[in-house]
CSV table of C-alpha atoms and ligand atoms in Angstrom, one decimal:
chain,number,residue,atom,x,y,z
A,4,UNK,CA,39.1,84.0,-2.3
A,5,UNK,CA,42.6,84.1,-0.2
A,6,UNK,CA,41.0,81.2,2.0
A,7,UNK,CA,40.3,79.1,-0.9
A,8,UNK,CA,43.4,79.1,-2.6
A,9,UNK,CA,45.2,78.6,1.3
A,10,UNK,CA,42.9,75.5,1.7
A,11,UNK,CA,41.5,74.3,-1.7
A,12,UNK,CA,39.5,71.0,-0.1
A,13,UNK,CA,37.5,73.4,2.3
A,14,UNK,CA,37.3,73.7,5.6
A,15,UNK,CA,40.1,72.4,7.1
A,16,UNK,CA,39.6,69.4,5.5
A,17,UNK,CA,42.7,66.6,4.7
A,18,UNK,CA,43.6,65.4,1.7
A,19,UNK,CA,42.0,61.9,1.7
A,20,UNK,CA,44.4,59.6,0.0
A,21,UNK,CA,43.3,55.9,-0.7
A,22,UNK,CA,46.0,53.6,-0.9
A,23,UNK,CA,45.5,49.7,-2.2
A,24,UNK,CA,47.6,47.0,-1.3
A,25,UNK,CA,48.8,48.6,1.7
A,26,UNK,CA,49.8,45.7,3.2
A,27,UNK,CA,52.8,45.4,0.8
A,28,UNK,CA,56.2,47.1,1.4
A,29,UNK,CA,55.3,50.0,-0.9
A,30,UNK,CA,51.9,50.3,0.7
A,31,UNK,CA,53.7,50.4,4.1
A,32,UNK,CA,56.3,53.0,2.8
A,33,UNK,CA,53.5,55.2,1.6
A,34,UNK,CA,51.7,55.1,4.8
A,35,UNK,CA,54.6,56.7,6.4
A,36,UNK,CA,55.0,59.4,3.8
A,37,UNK,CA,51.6,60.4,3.5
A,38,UNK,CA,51.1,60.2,7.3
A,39,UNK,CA,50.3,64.3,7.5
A,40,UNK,CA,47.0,63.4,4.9
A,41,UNK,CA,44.1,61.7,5.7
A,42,UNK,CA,44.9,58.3,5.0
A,43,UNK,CA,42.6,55.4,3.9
A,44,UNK,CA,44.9,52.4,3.6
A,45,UNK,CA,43.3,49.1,2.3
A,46,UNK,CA,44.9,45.7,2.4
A,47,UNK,CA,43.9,43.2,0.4
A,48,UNK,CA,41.4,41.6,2.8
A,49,UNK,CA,39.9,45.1,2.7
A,50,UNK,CA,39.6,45.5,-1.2
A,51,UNK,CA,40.4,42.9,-3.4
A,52,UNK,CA,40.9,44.8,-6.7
A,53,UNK,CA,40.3,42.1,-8.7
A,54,UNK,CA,36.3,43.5,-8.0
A,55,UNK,CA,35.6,47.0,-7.9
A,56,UNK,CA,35.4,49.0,-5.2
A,57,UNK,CA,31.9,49.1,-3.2
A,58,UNK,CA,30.7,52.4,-2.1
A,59,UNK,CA,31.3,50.8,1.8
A,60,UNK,CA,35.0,50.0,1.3
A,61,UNK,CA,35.9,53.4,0.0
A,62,UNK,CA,33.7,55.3,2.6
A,63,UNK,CA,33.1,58.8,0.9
A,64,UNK,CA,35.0,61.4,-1.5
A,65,UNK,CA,38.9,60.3,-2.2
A,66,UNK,CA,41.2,62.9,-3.5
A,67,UNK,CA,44.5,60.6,-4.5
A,68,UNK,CA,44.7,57.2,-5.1
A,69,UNK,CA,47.6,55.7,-4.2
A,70,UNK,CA,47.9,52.0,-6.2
A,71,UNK,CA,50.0,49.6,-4.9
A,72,UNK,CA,48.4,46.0,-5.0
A,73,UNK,CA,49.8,43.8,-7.9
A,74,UNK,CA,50.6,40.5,-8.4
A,75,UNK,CA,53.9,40.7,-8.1
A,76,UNK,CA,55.2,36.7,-7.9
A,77,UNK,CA,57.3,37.3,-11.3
A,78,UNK,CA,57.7,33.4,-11.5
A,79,UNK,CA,54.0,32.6,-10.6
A,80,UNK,CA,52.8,34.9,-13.2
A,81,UNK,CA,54.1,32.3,-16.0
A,82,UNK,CA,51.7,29.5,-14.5
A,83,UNK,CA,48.9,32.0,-14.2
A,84,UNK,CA,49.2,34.8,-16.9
A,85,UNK,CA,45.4,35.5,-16.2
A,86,UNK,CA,45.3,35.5,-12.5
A,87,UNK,CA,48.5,38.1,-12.7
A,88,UNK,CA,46.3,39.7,-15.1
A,89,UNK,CA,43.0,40.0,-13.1
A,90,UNK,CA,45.6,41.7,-10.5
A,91,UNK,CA,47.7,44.0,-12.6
A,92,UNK,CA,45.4,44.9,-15.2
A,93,UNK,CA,41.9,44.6,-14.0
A,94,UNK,CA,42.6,45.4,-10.6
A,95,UNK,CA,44.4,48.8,-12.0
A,96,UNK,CA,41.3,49.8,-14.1
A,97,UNK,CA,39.3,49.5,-10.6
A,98,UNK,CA,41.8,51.8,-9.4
A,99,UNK,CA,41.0,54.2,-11.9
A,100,UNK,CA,37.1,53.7,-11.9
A,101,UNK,CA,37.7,55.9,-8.5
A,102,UNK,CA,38.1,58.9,-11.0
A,103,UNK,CA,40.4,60.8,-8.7
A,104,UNK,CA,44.0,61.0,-9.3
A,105,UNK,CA,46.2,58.3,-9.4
A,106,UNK,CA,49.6,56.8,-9.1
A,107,UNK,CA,50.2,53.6,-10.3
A,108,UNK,CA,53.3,51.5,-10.0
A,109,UNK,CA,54.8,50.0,-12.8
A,110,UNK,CA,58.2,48.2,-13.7
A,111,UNK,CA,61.4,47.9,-15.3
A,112,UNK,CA,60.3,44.1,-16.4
A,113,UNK,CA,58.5,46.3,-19.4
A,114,UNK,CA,61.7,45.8,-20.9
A,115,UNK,CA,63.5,43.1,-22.8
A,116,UNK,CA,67.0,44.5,-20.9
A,117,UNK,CA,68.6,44.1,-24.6
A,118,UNK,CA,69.5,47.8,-24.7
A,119,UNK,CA,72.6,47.9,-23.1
A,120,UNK,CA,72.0,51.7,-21.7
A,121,UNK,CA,69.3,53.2,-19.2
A,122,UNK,CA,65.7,52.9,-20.3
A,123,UNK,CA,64.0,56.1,-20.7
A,124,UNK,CA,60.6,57.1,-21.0
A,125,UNK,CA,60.2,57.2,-24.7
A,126,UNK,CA,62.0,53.8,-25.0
A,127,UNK,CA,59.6,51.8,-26.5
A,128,UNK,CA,58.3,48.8,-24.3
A,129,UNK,CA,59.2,45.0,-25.0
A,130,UNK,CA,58.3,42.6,-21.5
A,131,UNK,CA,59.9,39.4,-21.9
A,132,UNK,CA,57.5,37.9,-19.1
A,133,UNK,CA,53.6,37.5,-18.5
A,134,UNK,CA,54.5,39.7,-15.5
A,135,UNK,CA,56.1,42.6,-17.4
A,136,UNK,CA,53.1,42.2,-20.1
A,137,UNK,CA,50.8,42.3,-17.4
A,138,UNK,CA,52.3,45.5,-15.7
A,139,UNK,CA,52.4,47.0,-19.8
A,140,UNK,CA,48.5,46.6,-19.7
A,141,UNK,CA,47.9,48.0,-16.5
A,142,UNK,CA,49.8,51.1,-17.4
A,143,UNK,CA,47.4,51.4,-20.1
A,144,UNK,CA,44.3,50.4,-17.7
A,145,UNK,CA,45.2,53.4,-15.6
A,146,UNK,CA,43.9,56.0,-18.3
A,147,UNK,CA,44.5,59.9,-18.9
A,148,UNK,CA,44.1,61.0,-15.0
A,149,UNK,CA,47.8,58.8,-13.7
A,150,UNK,CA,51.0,59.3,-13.2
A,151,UNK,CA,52.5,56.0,-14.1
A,152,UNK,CA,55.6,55.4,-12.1
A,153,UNK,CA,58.1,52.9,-13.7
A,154,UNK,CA,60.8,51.8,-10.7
A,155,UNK,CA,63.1,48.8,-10.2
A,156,UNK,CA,64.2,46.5,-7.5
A,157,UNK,CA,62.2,47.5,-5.1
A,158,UNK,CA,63.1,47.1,-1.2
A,159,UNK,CA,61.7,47.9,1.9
A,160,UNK,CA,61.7,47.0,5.9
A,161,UNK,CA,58.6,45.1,5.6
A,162,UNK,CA,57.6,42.8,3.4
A,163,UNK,CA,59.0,40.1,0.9
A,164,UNK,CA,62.2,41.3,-0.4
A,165,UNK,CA,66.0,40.8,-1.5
A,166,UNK,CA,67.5,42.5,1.5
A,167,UNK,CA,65.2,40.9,3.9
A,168,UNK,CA,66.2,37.3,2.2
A,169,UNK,CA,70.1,38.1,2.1
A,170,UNK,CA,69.8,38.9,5.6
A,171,UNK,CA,68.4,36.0,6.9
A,172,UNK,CA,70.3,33.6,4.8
A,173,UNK,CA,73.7,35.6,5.7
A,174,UNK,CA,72.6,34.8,9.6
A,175,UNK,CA,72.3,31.0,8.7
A,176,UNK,CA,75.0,30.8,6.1
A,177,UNK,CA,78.8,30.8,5.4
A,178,UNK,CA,78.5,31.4,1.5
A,179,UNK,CA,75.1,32.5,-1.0
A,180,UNK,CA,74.5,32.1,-4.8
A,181,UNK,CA,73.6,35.1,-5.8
A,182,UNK,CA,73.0,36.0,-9.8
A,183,UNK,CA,75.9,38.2,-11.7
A,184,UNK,CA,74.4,38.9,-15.2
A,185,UNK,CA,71.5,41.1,-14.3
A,186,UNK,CA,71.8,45.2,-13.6
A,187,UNK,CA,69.6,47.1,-12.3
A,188,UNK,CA,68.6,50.0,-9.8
A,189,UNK,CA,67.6,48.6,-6.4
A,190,UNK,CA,65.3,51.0,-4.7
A,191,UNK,CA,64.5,51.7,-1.6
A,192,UNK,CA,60.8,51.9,-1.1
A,193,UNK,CA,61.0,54.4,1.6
A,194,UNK,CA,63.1,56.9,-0.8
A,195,UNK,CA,59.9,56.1,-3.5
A,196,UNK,CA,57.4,56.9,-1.6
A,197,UNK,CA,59.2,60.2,-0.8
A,198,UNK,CA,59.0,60.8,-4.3
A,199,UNK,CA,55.5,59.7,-5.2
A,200,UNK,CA,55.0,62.7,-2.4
A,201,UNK,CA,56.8,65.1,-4.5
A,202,UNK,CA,55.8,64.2,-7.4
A,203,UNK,CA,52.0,64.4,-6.6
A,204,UNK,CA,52.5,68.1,-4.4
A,205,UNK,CA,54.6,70.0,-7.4
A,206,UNK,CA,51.3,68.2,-9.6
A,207,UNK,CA,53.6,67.6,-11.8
A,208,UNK,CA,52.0,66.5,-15.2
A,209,UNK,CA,50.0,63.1,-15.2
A,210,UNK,CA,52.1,60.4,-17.7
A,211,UNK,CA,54.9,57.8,-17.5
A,212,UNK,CA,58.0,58.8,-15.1
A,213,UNK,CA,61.3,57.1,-14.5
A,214,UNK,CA,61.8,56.6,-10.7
A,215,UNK,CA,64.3,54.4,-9.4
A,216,UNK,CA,67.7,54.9,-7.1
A,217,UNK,CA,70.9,56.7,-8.7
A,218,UNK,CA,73.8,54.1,-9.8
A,219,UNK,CA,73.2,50.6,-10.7
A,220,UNK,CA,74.8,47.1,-9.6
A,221,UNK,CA,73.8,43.2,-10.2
A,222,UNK,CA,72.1,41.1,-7.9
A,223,UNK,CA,75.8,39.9,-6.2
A,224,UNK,CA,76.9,43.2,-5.6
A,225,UNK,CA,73.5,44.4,-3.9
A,226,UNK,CA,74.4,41.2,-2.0
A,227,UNK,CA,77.9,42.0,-1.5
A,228,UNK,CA,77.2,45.9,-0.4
A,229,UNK,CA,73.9,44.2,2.1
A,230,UNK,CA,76.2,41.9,4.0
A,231,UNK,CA,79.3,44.6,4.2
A,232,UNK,CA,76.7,47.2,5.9
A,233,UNK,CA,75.3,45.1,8.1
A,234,UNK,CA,78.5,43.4,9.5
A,235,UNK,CA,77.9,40.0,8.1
A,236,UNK,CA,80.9,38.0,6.7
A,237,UNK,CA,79.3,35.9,4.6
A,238,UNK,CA,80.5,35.4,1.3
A,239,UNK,CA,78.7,35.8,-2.5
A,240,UNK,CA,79.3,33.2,-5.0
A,241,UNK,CA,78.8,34.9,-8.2
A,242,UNK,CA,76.3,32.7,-10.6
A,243,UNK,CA,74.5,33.1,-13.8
A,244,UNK,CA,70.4,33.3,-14.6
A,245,UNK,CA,70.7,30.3,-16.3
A,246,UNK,CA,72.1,28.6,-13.3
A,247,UNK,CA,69.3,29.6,-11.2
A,248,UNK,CA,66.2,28.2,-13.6
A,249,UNK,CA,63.7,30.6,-13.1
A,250,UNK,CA,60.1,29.9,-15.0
A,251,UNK,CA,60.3,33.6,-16.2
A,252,UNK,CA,63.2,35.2,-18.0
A,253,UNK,CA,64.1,38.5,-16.6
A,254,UNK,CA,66.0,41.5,-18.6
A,255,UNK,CA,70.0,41.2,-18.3
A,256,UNK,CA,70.2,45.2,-18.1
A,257,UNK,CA,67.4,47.3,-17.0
A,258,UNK,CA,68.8,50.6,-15.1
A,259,UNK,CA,65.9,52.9,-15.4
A,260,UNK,CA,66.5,56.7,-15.7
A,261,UNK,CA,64.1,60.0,-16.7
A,262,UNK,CA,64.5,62.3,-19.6
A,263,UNK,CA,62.3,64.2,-17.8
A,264,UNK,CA,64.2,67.5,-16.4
A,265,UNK,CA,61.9,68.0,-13.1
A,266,UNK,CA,61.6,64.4,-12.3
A,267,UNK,CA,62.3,63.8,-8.6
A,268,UNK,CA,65.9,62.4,-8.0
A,269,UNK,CA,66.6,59.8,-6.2
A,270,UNK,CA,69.4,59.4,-4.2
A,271,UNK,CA,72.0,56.7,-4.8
A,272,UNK,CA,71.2,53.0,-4.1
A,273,UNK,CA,73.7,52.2,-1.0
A,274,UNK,CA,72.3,55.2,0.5
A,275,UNK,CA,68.9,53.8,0.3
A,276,UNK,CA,70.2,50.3,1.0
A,277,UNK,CA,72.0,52.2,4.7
A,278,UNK,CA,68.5,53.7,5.3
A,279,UNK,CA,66.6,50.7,5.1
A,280,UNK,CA,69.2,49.1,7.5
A,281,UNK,CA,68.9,51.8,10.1
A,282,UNK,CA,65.0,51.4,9.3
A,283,UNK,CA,65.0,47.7,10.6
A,284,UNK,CA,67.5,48.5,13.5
A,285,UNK,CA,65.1,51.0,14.5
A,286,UNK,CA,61.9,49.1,14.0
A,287,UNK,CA,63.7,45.8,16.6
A,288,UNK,CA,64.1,48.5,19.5
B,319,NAP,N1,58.9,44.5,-5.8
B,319,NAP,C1,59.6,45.0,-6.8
B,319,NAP,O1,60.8,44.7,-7.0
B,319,NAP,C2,59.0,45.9,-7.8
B,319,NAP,C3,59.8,46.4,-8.8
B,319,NAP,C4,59.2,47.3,-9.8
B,319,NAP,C5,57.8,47.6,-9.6
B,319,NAP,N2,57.1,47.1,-8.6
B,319,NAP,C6,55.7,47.5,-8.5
B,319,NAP,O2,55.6,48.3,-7.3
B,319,NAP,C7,54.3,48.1,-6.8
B,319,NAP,C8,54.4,47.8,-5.3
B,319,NAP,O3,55.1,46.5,-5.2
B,319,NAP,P1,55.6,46.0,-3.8
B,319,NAP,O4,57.0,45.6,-3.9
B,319,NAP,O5,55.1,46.8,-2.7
B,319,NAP,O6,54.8,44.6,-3.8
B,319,NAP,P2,54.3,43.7,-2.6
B,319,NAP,O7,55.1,43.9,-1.4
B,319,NAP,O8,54.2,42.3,-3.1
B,319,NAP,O9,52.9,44.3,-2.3
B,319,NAP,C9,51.8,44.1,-3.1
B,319,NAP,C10,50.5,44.1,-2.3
B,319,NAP,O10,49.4,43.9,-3.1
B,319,NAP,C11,48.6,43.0,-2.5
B,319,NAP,N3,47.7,42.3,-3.4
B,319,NAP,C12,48.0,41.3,-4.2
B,319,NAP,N4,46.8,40.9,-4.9
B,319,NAP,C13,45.9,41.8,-4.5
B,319,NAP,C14,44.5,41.9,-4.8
B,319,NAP,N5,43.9,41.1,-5.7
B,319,NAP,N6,43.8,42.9,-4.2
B,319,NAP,C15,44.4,43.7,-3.3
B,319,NAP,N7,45.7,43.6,-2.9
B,319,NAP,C16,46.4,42.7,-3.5
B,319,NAP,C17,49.5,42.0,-1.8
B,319,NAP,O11,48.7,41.4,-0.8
B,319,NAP,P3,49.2,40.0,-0.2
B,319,NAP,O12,50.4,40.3,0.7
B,319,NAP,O13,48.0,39.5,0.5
B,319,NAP,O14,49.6,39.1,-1.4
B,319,NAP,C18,50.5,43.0,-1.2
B,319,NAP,O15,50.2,43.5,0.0
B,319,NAP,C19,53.6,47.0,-7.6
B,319,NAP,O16,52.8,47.7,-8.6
B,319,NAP,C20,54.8,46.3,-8.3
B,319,NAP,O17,54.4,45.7,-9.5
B,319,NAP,C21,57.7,46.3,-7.7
């Protein structure tokens, strides 16, 4: 009896964790923090989860599921409400097909940013875009066996990003545009995926969690706090959303915080933003 409870998959045997859409900055994030597990990670040329998932491309028994692919072109989404769909919602209830457990990602774009204070769990949901609607269905596509984690801003050494664009435009440029009038949490996906590990180990209880960085800024000062860290002297004009004429609207305030007492902390967002940095320094050795 002592064995199994020391080694509850058998044998010796790994913890086989599938993640999707591990090509994305999330995916990559996850890889690393997951790295002691057995790790199936599937880009999208591996599974596109717009189909289920074929007995072939999972390759035997999966104890987590780690759900990263999305759509997640917020603009795109408003030409193509049902391709972001086939993505976010579909795609999710493929994820969940698998029938082991699973974390899936979801968004601050849930909400309408009207609030004015930090969104919390029980705050009810109001997307203002066909890619926070889309996200709102997939939380629902994920079903009973998920932990649903809501986060913001997301940012990462790899991949599409905020940082990565401010730091090649502050290499090319004396001045950047950057928007004033939105607040938010950006999140280092490194610190995240850290979590997502804590989160699953403690088996904490399966529902909707609040994850993003400590403190909050706007775009400009995330841009601001990017170019002082890295040494850059190039300067932030401060603009408005309106200026900017996006397709989709985004929410003006969407700092996203847990009322849940053990959810996992995360630390403050220029600590994530100096271990990204150090990240990238170490990754063009
Ligand atoms: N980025 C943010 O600011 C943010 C904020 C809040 C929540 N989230 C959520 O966090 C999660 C991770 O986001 P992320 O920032 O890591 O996004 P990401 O870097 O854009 O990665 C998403 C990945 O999904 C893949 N993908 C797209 N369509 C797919 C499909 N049909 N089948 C399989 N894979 C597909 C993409 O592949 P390709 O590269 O080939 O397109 C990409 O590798 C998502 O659920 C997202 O909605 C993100």
């Amino acid at each position: 009896m002592e064995l199994e409870h020391a080694d509850p998959l058998g044998a010796g045997r790994r913890r086989r964790v599938l993640i999707t859409g591990a090509g994305g900055q999330l995916g990559h994030a996850l890889r690393q923090a997951f790295a002691a597990d057995d790790v199936l990670a599937l880009t999208r040329a591996d599974w596109d989860v717009t189909q289920p998932a074929s007995v072939d491309r999972v390759q035997g028994d999966v104890d987590l599921v780690l759900h990263t692919a999305a759509w997640t072109d917020v603009d795109g989404a408003e030409a193509d409400p049902q391709g972001a769909a086939a993505v976010n919602v579909a795609g999710t209830a493929h994820a969940a097909a698998l029938r082991a457990p699973l974390v899936t990602y979801s968004t601050d774009y849930v909400f309408d940013g009207r609030k004015g204070s930090p969104y919390v769990e029980s705050d009810g949901p109001s997307p203002s875009s066909a890619y926070g609607r889309t996200k709102l269905h997939g939380e629902a596509a994920a079903g009973m066996r998920a932990w649903v984690i809501r986060t913001s801003w997301l940012f990462g050494s790899t991949g599409h990003n905020f940082l990565r664009t401010m730091l090649r435009l502050g290499a090319e440029r004396d001045e950047v545009a950057v928007v004033d009038d939105q607040r938010g949490c950006p999140t280092f996906a490194g610190h995240l995926a850290e979590a997502t590990r804590e989160l699953v180990d403690a088996d904490l209880p399966k529902g909707l969690w609040h994850i993003a960085a400590d403190g909050e800024c706007t775009w400009a000062e995330f841009a601001e706090a990017i170019f002082e860290e890295a040494g850059l002297h190039t300067r932030v004009r401060r603009i408005s959303t309106a200026e900017l004429e996006r397709p989709a609207p985004r929410p003006a305030y969407s700092v996203l915080r847990s009322e849940r007492a053990d959810a996992p902390r995360l630390p403050h967002w220029r600590e994530g933003l100096r271990a990204c940095l150090a990240e990238l320094r170490r990754d063009a050795l």
